[in-house]
XYZ file of C-alpha atoms in Angstrom:
256
model
C 0.118 -0.010 0.054
C 2.891 2.419 0.712
C 4.536 1.726 -2.498
C 1.306 2.481 -4.378
C 1.192 5.910 -2.602
C 4.685 6.620 -3.509
C 3.814 5.904 -7.256
C 0.839 8.243 -7.102
C 3.058 11.170 -5.730
C 5.615 10.705 -8.374
C 3.130 10.657 -11.127
C 1.294 13.622 -9.879
C 1.750 16.737 -12.075
C 4.411 19.089 -10.601
C 3.294 22.508 -9.357
C 3.731 25.419 -11.805
C 3.010 27.863 -9.036
C 4.247 27.426 -5.417
C 3.544 29.682 -2.670
C 5.249 28.807 0.663
C 4.813 30.740 3.886
C 4.196 34.049 2.154
C 3.597 37.125 4.106
C 2.985 40.708 2.868
C 2.530 43.707 5.071
C 1.681 47.292 4.185
C 3.086 49.207 7.113
C 1.446 47.798 10.370
C -1.230 45.971 8.317
C -0.631 42.358 7.539
C -2.383 41.761 4.130
C -1.124 38.186 3.817
C -0.197 35.913 6.602
C 1.604 32.443 6.016
C -0.024 31.731 2.822
C 0.636 28.358 1.317
C -0.727 27.585 -2.142
C 0.228 25.004 -4.893
C -1.207 25.186 -8.468
C -0.562 22.411 -10.895
C -0.302 22.933 -14.636
C -3.718 23.051 -16.226
C -5.514 23.595 -13.013
C -8.212 26.284 -12.542
C -8.159 27.988 -9.020
C -10.808 30.510 -7.921
C -9.844 32.810 -5.011
C -12.936 34.176 -3.308
C -13.653 35.991 -0.014
C -14.733 39.352 1.265
C -13.047 42.580 0.316
C -9.737 43.091 2.010
C -9.243 39.320 2.542
C -5.810 39.576 0.470
C -6.966 37.927 -2.630
C -5.786 40.541 -5.044
C -2.644 41.182 -3.022
C -1.987 37.416 -3.487
C -2.461 37.388 -7.227
C -0.222 40.329 -7.537
C 2.561 39.033 -5.504
C 2.609 36.003 -7.985
C 3.510 38.418 -10.691
C 5.655 40.365 -8.458
C 3.603 43.569 -8.894
C 3.505 43.510 -5.187
C 6.817 42.351 -3.341
C 6.102 39.786 -0.663
C 8.034 40.325 2.788
C 8.629 36.601 3.694
C 8.311 33.113 2.404
C 8.981 31.901 -1.285
C 6.945 32.042 -4.517
C 8.232 29.826 -7.428
C 6.671 30.285 -10.840
C 7.523 27.807 -13.508
C 10.546 26.770 -11.746
C 11.785 30.372 -10.963
C 11.789 31.706 -7.711
C 10.835 35.287 -7.383
C 13.509 37.591 -5.831
C 14.733 41.034 -6.284
C 16.611 40.150 -9.350
C 15.096 41.818 -12.389
C 16.146 38.872 -14.564
C 13.949 36.524 -12.464
C 10.920 38.931 -12.429
C 11.156 39.407 -16.198
C 11.354 35.614 -16.754
C 8.296 34.988 -14.733
C 6.371 37.821 -16.416
C 6.947 36.480 -19.847
C 5.205 33.293 -19.001
C 2.483 34.849 -16.830
C -0.523 36.772 -18.315
C -2.518 39.094 -16.084
C -5.930 40.617 -16.544
C -6.921 43.525 -14.001
C -10.107 45.093 -13.139
C -9.113 48.067 -15.194
C -8.325 47.338 -18.903
C -4.889 49.273 -19.100
C -5.035 49.485 -22.919
C -2.908 52.122 -24.272
C -5.460 54.681 -25.684
C -3.321 55.980 -28.480
C -2.912 52.730 -30.053
C -5.369 50.765 -32.102
C -6.670 47.453 -30.686
C -4.387 45.425 -32.730
C -1.525 47.556 -32.040
C -2.221 47.080 -28.219
C -1.950 43.249 -28.843
C 1.191 43.578 -30.940
C 3.376 45.529 -28.724
C 4.537 43.198 -26.139
C 5.273 40.166 -28.482
C 7.394 42.479 -30.525
C 9.359 44.121 -27.541
C 9.685 40.909 -25.314
C 9.215 37.865 -27.612
C 11.163 39.475 -30.667
C 8.480 38.933 -33.286
C 8.552 40.787 -36.520
C 5.743 43.356 -37.027
C 4.100 40.909 -39.578
C 4.350 38.070 -37.127
C 2.955 39.976 -34.252
C 0.152 41.315 -36.415
C -0.792 37.818 -37.456
C -0.752 36.579 -33.861
C -2.619 39.445 -32.702
C -5.518 38.949 -35.147
C -5.667 35.237 -34.105
C -6.220 36.071 -30.595
C -8.557 38.870 -31.208
C -10.600 36.389 -33.206
C -10.436 33.865 -30.337
C -12.095 36.637 -28.047
C -14.572 37.331 -30.997
C -13.463 40.939 -31.352
C -11.324 40.947 -34.442
C -13.820 42.995 -36.362
C -12.779 46.049 -34.012
C -9.150 45.565 -34.542
C -8.584 48.987 -36.108
C -10.484 50.846 -33.700
C -9.150 52.535 -30.594
C -9.996 51.626 -26.997
C -12.146 54.547 -26.471
C -14.477 53.553 -29.179
C -15.185 50.145 -27.495
C -17.442 49.140 -24.759
C -16.157 48.078 -21.365
C -16.831 44.452 -22.095
C -15.003 44.814 -25.476
C -12.108 46.440 -23.737
C -11.671 43.815 -21.370
C -11.912 40.972 -24.105
C -8.909 42.991 -25.847
C -7.119 42.839 -22.575
C -7.401 39.190 -22.416
C -6.195 38.908 -26.021
C -3.303 41.107 -25.479
C -2.191 38.783 -22.565
C -2.651 35.692 -24.624
C -0.572 37.205 -27.448
C 2.458 36.446 -25.289
C 1.357 32.841 -25.143
C 1.800 32.623 -21.352
C 1.731 29.435 -19.183
C -0.511 30.941 -16.738
C -3.219 33.473 -16.577
C -4.046 35.600 -13.656
C -7.410 37.349 -13.495
C -7.919 40.032 -10.729
C -11.655 40.602 -10.712
C -11.797 41.111 -14.327
C -15.736 41.819 -14.471
C -15.957 44.003 -11.310
C -15.843 47.168 -13.355
C -18.098 46.032 -16.172
C -21.884 46.804 -16.392
C -24.095 43.660 -15.669
C -24.909 43.053 -19.238
C -21.179 42.942 -20.197
C -20.131 40.455 -17.598
C -21.293 37.305 -19.364
C -19.353 38.248 -22.632
C -15.984 38.151 -20.628
C -16.876 35.157 -18.408
C -17.669 33.142 -21.686
C -14.166 33.881 -22.983
C -12.653 32.737 -19.563
C -14.683 29.569 -19.662
C -13.466 28.896 -22.923
C -9.815 29.451 -21.856
C -10.452 26.931 -18.896
C -11.874 24.243 -21.310
C -8.672 24.671 -23.650
C -6.509 23.695 -20.733
C -5.031 27.077 -19.599
C -3.624 27.317 -16.089
C -5.612 29.968 -14.417
C -5.713 31.814 -10.956
C -8.947 33.916 -10.735
C -9.948 36.517 -8.149
C -13.803 36.681 -8.679
C -17.047 37.154 -7.024
C -18.899 35.292 -9.781
C -19.647 32.200 -8.114
C -21.498 30.702 -11.011
C -18.148 30.846 -13.018
C -16.424 29.197 -10.034
C -18.959 26.299 -9.969
C -18.572 25.679 -13.630
C -14.856 26.160 -14.116
C -12.857 25.714 -10.977
C -10.895 22.609 -9.888
C -10.502 24.240 -6.453
C -12.024 27.224 -4.626
C -9.808 28.871 -2.191
C -11.586 31.039 0.545
C -9.707 33.764 2.002
C -10.289 36.113 4.916
C -8.162 38.514 6.904
C -5.033 37.723 4.853
C -5.307 33.820 5.508
C -6.534 30.877 3.520
C -9.428 29.636 5.620
C -10.582 26.851 3.386
C -10.089 25.280 0.077
C -12.061 22.621 -1.626
C -13.499 21.368 -4.831
C -16.537 23.469 -6.039
C -19.134 20.908 -5.112
C -17.865 20.470 -1.600
C -17.313 24.346 -1.090
C -20.653 25.281 -2.172
C -22.537 22.283 -0.938
C -20.883 21.772 2.624
C -18.147 24.491 3.572
C -16.376 23.311 6.442
C -15.915 26.527 8.293
C -18.545 29.045 9.685
C -16.692 31.944 8.184
C -17.098 30.456 4.604
C -20.915 29.622 5.328
C -21.662 33.242 6.377
C -19.783 34.554 3.282
C -21.798 32.262 0.990
C -25.060 33.203 2.664
C -24.422 36.719 1.831
C -23.606 36.400 -1.778
C -25.921 33.357 -2.789
C -29.561 33.826 -2.561
């Protein structure tokens, strides 16, 4: 029996993201306290919890937008340190989509998507243009390629932001509440794209309050509160029978 367990361990996919004992402080405020989280390649993780629980801080630490104060973060075999070489190596493989779209207003939609592949991946303008149109087509907005961000709706701009991240062909996608700034009728068009990415096998870590999305897509739901991971489980278990009173209170407030 012990031998079988050992075989299972060795055959298990290796973590593509490993967060070990991570702490993050802002002055006297502890935003993250001893966070441990492992994400396997192809896994879809949804981070949820009340505002101020540390979800966005955690996801920003994984991309080193925020620097953690203690512990280790290893992404695709590279430990995040103060070395810019390590940070840049991680950012090449990690796409991130924020609440705000962060598109360059003076560049067309297709040019927004071409910029990073040309500057970071070294693609020619023609190669970058072809790749950009391909991913704009994937998010069903290629017909807007020559417009400017200000000419698009919020939902359309967020789909462009997703396409722009995908143009770097990342191994991991991080989403920081990508629908929270959208009007309700625009939320579904963005979530539909995220569902498709999940079905395509993309490794995803998503901060979201969209519990329907979590039920449909997540392999694991990670519930955070006050800078700590309180509970993590598969969606069926988390939504049907959460093990902590804090998670039960949270779900009671957002699911009616």
